mmCIF file with all atom_site columns, C-alpha atoms in Angstrom:
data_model
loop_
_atom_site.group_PDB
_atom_site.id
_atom_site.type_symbol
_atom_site.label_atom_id
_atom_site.label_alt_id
_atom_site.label_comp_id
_atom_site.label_asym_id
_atom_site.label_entity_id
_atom_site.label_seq_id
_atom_site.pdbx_PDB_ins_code
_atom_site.Cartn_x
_atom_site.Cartn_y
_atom_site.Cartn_z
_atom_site.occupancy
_atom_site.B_iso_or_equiv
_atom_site.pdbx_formal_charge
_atom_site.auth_seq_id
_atom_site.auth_comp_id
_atom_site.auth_asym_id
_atom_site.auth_atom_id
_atom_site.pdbx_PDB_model_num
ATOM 1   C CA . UNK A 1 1   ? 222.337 83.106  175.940 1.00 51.00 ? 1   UNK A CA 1
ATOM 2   C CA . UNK A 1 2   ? 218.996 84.761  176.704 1.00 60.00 ? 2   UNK A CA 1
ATOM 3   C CA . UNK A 1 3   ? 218.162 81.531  177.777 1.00 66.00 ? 3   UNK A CA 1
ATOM 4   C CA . UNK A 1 4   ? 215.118 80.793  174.986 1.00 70.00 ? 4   UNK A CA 1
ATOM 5   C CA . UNK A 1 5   ? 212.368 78.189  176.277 1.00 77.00 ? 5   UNK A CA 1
ATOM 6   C CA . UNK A 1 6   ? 212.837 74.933  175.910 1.00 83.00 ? 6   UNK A CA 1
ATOM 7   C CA . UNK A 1 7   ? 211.548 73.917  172.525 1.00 87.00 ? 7   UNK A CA 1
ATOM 8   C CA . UNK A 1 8   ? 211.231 71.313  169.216 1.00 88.00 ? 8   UNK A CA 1
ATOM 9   C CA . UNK A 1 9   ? 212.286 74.589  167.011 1.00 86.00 ? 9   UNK A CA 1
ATOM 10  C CA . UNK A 1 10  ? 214.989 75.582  168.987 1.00 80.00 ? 10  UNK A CA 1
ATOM 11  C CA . UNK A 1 11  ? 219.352 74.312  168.633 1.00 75.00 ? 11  UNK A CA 1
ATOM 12  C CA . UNK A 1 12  ? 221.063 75.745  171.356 1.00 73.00 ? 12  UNK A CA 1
ATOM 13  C CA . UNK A 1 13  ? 224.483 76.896  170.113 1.00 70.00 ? 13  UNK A CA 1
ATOM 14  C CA . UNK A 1 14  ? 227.019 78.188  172.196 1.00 69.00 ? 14  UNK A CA 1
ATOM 15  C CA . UNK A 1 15  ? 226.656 81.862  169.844 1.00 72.00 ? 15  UNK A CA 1
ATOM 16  C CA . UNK A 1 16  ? 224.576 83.961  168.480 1.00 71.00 ? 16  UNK A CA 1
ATOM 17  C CA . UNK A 1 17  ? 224.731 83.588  164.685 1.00 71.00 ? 17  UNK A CA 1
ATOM 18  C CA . UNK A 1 18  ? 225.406 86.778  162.604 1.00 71.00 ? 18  UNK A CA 1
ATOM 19  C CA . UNK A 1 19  ? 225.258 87.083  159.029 1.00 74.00 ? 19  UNK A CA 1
ATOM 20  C CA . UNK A 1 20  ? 227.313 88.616  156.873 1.00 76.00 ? 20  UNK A CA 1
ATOM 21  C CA . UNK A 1 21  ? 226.873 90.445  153.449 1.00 83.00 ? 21  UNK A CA 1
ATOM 22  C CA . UNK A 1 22  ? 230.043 89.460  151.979 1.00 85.00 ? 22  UNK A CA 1
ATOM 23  C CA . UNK A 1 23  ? 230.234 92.484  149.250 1.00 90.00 ? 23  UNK A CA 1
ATOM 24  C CA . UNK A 1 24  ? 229.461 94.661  152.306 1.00 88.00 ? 24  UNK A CA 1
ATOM 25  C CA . UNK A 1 25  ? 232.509 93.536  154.453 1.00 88.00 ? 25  UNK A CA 1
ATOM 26  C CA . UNK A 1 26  ? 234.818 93.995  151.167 1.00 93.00 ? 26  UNK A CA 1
ATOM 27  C CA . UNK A 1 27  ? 233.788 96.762  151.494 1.00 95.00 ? 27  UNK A CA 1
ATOM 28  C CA . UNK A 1 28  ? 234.532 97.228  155.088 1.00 93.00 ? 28  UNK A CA 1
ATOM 29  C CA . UNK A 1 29  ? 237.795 96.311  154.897 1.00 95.00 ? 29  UNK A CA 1
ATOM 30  C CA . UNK A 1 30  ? 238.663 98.717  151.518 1.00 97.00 ? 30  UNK A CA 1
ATOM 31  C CA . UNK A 1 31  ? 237.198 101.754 153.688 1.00 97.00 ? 31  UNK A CA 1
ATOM 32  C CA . UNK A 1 32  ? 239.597 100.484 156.659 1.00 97.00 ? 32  UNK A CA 1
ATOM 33  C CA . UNK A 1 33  ? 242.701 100.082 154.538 1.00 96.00 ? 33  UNK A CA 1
ATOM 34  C CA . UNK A 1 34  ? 242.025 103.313 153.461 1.00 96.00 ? 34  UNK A CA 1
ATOM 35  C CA . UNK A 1 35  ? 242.321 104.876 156.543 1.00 96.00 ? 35  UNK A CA 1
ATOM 36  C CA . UNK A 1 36  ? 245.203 102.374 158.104 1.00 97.00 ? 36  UNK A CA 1
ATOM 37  C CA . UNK A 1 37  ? 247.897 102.056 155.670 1.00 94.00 ? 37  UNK A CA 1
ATOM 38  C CA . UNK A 1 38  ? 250.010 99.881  157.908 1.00 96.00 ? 38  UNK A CA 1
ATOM 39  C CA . UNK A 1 39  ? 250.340 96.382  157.997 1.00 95.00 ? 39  UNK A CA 1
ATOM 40  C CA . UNK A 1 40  ? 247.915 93.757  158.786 1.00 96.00 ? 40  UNK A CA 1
ATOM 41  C CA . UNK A 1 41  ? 249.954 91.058  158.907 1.00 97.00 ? 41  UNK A CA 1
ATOM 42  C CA . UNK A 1 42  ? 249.084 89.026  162.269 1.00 97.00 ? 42  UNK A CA 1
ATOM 43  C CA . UNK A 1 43  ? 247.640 92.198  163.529 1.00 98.00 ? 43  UNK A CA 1
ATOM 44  C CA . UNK A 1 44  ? 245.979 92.106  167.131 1.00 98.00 ? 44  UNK A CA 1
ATOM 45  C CA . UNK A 1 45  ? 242.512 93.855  167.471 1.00 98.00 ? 45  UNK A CA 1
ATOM 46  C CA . UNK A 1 46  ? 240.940 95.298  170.202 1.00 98.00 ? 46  UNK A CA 1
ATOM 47  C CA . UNK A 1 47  ? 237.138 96.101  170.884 1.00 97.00 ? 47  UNK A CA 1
ATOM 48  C CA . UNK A 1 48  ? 236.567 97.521  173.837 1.00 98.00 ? 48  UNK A CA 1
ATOM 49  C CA . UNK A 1 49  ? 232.732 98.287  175.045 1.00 96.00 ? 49  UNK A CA 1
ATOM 50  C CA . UNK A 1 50  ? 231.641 99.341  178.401 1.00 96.00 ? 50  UNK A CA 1
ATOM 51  C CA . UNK A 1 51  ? 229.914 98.915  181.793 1.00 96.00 ? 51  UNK A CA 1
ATOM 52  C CA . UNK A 1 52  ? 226.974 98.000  181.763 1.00 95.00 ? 52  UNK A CA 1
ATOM 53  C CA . UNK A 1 53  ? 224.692 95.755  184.928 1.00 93.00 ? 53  UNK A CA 1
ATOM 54  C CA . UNK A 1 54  ? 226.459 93.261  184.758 1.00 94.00 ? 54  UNK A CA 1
ATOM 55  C CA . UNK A 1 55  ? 229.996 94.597  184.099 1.00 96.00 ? 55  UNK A CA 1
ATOM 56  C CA . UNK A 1 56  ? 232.489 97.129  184.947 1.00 96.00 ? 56  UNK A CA 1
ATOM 57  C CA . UNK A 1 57  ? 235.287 98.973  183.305 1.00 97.00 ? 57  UNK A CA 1
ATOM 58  C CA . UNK A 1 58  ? 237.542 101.186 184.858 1.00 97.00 ? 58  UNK A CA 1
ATOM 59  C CA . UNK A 1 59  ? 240.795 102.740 184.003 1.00 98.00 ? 59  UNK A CA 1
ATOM 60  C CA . UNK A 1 60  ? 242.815 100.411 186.581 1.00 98.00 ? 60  UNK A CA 1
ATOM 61  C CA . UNK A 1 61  ? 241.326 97.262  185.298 1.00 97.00 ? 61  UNK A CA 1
ATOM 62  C CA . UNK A 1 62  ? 241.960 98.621  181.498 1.00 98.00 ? 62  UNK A CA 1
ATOM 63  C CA . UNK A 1 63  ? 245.226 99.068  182.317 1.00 98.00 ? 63  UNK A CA 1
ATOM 64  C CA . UNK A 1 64  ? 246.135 95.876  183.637 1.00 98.00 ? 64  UNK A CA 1
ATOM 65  C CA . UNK A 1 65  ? 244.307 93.881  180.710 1.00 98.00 ? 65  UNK A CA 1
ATOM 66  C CA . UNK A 1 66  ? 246.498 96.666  178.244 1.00 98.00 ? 66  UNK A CA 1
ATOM 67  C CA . UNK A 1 67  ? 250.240 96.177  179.789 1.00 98.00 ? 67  UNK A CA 1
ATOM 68  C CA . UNK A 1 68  ? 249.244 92.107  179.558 1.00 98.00 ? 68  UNK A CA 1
ATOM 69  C CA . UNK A 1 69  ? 248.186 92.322  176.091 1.00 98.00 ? 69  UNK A CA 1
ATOM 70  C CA . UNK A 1 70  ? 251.025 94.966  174.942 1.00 98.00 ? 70  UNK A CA 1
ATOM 71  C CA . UNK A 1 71  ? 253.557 92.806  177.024 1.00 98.00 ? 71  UNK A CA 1
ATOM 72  C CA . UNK A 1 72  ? 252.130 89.436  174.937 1.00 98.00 ? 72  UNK A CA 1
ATOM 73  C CA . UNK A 1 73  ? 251.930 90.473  171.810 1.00 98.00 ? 73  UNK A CA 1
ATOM 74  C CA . UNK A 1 74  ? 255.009 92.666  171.300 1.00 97.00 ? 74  UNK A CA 1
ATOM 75  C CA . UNK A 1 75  ? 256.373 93.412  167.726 1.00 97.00 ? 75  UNK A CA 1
ATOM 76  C CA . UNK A 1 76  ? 252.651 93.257  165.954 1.00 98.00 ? 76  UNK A CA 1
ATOM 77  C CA . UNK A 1 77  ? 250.250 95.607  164.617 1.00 98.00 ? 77  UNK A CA 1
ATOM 78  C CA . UNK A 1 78  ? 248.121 96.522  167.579 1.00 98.00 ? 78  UNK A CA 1
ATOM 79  C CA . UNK A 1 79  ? 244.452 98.152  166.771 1.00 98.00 ? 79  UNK A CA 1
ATOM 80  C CA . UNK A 1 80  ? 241.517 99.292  168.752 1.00 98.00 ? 80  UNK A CA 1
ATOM 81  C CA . UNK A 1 81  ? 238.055 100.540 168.786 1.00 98.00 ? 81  UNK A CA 1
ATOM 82  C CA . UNK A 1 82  ? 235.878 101.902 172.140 1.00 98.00 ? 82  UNK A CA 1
ATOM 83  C CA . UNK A 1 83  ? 232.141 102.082 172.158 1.00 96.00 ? 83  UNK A CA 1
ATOM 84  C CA . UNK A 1 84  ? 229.840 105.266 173.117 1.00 96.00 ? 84  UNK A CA 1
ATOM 85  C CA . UNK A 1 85  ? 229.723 103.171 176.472 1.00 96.00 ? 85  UNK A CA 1
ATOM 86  C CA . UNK A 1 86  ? 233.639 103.558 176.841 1.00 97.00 ? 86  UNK A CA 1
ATOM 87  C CA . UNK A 1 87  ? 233.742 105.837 179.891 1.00 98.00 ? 87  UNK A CA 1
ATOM 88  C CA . UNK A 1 88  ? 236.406 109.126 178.954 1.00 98.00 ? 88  UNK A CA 1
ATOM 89  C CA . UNK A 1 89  ? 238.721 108.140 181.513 1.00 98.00 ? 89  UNK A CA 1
ATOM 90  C CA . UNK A 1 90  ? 238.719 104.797 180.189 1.00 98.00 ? 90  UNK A CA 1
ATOM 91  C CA . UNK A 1 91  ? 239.317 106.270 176.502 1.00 98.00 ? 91  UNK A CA 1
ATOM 92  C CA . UNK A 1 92  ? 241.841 108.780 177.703 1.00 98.00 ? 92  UNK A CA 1
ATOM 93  C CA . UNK A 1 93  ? 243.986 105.606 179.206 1.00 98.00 ? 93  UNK A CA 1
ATOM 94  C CA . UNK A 1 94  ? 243.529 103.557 175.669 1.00 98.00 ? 94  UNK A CA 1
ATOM 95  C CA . UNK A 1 95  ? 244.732 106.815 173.616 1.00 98.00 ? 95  UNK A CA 1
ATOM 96  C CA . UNK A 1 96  ? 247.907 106.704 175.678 1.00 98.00 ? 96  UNK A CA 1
ATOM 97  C CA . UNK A 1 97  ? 249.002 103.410 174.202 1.00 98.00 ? 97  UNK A CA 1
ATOM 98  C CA . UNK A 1 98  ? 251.428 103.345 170.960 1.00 98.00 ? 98  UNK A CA 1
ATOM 99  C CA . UNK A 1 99  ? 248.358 101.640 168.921 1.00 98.00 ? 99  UNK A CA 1
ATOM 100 C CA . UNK A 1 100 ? 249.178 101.560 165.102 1.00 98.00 ? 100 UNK A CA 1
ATOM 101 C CA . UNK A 1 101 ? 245.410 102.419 164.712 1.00 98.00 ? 101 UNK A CA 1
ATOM 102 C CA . UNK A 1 102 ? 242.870 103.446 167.183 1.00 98.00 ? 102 UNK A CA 1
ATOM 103 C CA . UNK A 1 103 ? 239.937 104.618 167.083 1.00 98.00 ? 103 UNK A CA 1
ATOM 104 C CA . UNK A 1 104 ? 237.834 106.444 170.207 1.00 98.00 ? 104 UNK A CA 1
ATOM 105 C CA . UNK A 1 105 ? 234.249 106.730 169.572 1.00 97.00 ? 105 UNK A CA 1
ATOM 106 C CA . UNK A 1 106 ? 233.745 109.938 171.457 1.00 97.00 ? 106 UNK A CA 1
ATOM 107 C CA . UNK A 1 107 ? 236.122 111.113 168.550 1.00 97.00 ? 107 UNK A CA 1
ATOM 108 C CA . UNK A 1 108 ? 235.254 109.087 165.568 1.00 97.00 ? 108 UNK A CA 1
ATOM 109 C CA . UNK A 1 109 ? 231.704 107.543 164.893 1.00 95.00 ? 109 UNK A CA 1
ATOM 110 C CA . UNK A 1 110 ? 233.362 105.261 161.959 1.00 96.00 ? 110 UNK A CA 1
ATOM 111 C CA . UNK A 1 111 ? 233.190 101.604 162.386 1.00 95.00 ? 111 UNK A CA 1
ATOM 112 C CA . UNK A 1 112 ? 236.470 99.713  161.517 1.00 96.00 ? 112 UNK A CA 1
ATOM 113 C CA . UNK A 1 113 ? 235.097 96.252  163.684 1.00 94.00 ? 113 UNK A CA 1
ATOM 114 C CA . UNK A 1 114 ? 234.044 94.178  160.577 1.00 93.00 ? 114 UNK A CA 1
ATOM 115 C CA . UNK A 1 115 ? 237.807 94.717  159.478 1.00 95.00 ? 115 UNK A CA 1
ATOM 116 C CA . UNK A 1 116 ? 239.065 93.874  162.627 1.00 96.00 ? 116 UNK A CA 1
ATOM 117 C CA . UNK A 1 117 ? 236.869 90.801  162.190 1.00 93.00 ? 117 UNK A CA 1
ATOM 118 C CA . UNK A 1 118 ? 238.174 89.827  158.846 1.00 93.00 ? 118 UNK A CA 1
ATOM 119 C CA . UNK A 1 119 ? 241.641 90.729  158.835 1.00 96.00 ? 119 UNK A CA 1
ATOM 120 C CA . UNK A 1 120 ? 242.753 90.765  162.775 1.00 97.00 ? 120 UNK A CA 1
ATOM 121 C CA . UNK A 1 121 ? 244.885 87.563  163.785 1.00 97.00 ? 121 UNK A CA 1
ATOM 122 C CA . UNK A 1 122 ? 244.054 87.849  167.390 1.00 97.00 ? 122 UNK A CA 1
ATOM 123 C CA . UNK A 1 123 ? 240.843 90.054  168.325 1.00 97.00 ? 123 UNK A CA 1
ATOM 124 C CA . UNK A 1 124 ? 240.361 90.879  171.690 1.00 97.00 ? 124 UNK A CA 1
ATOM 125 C CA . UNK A 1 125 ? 236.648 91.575  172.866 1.00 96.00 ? 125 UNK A CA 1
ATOM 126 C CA . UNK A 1 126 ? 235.661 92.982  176.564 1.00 96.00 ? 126 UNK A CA 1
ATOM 127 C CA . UNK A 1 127 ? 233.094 90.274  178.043 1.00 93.00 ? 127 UNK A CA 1
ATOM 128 C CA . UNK A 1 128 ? 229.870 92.170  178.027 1.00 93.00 ? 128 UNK A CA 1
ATOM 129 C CA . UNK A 1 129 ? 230.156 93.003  174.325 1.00 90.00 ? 129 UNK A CA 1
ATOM 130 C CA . UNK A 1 130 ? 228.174 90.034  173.503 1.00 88.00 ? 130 UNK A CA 1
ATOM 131 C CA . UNK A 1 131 ? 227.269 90.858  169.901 1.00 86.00 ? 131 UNK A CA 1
ATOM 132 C CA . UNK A 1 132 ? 230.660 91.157  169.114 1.00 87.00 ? 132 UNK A CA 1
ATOM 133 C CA . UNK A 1 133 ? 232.046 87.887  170.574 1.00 88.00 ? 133 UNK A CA 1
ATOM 134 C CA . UNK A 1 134 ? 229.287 86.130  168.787 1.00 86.00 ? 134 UNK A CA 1
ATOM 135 C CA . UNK A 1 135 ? 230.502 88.103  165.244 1.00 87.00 ? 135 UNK A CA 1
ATOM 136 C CA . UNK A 1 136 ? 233.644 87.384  165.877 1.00 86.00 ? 136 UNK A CA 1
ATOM 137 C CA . UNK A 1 137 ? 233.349 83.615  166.129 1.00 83.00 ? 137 UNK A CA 1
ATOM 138 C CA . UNK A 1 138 ? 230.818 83.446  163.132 1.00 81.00 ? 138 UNK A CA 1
ATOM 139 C CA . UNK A 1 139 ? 232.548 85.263  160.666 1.00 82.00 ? 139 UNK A CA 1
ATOM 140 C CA . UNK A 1 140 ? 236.651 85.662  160.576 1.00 76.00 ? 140 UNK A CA 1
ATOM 141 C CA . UNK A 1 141 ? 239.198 83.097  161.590 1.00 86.00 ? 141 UNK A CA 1
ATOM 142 C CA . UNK A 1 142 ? 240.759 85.458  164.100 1.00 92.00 ? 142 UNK A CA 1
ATOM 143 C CA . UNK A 1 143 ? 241.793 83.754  167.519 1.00 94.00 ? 143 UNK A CA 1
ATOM 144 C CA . UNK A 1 144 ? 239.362 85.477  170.121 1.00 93.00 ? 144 UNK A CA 1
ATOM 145 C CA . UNK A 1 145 ? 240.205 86.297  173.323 1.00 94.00 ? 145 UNK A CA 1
ATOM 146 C CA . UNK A 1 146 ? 237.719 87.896  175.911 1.00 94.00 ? 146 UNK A CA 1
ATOM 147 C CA . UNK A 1 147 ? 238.572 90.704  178.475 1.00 96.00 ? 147 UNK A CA 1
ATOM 148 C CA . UNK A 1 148 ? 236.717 89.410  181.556 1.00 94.00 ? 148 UNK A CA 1
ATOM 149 C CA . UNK A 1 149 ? 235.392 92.450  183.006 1.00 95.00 ? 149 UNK A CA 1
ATOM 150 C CA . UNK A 1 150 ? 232.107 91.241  184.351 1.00 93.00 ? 150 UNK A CA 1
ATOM 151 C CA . UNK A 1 151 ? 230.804 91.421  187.644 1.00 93.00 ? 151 UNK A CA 1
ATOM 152 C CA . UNK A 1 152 ? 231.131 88.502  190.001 1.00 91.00 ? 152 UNK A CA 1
ATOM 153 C CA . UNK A 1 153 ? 228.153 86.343  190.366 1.00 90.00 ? 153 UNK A CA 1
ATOM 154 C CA . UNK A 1 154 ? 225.869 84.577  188.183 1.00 90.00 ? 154 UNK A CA 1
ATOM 155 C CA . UNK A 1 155 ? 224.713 86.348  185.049 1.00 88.00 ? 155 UNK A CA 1
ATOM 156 C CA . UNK A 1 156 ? 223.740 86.169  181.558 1.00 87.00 ? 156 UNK A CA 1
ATOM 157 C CA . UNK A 1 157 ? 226.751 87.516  180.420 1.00 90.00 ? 157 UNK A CA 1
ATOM 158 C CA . UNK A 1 158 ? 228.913 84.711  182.423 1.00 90.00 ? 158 UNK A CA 1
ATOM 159 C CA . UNK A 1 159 ? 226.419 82.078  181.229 1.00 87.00 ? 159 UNK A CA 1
ATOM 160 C CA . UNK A 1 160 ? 227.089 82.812  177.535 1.00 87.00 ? 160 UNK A CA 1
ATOM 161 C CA . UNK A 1 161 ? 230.898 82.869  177.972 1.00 88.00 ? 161 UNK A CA 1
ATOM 162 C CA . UNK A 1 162 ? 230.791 79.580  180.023 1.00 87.00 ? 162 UNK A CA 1
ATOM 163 C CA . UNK A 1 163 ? 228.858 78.108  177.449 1.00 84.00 ? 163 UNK A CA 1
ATOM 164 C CA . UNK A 1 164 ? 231.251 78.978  174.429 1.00 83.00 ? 164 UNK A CA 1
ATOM 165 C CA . UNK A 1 165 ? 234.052 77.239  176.965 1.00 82.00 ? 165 UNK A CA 1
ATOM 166 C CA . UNK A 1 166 ? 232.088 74.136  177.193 1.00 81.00 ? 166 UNK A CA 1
ATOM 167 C CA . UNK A 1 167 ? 231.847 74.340  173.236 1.00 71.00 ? 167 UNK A CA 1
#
């Protein structure tokens, strides 16, 4: 989504790959379900980043996506994860929520996302958190949904989303 030159060497793909160490995303998810001990049966994830130049996050927008997502996916384990970009006022909203795990970077420097990866049934990424998208659809069979919180206009943020619509 860089937008590489045009090349023999080169297969566009709608994602970044990632690879994955598979002993060390066992291992992942063992630390998580050490420090969740609810269920992660059709459990909905949350990873939530922050503004950046080509995106914005503020409480009133979080709050809307939230209520929708709450409101959607009532009765199911609901997690979440912020970034160091999360603004405060932005983590102090997500705290509020009855999650059944969060985590708030400014609190916690752990890093439960590969286990959100593996074992989430829906995982919910904000749009500028590229890397993350593009783990999420290489590794995991979780259903991904984006939290469009870029800024209007072209970008390459937009372009990468638009081309994992196109497929």
């Amino acid at each position: 989504f860089d937008n590489p030159c045009k090349a023999p060497n080169i297969v566009r793909i709608p994602a970044n790959l990632v690879a994955t160490d598979i002993a060390r995303q066992q291992t992942a998810v063992q630390t998580f379900k050490e420090r969740y001990i609810g269920s992660v049966q059709n459990a909905v994830a949350v990873i939530v980043g922050g503004p950046n130049s080509c995106a914005t996050v503020t409480v009133e927008w979080m709050r809307r996506e939230l209520d929708a997502l709450f409101a959607k996916t009532s009765g199911r384990p609901h997690w979440v994860t912020t970034s160091r970009r999360t603004p405060p006022e932005v983590e102090a909203l997500i705290a509020s929520y009855p999650w059944d795990y969060a985590l708030l970077y400014s609190k916690d420097h752990y890093n439960p996302i590969p286990a959100f990866v593996a074992l989430a049934r829906t995982l919910y990424v904000t749009a500028e958190s590229t890397g993350m998208i593009s783990e999420a659809c290489s590794i995991g069979t979780a259903e991904v949904c984006v939290l469009d919180n870029l800024d209007v206009g072209p970008n390459k943020f937009r372009r990468f989303l638009d081309g994992l619509i196109a497929g």
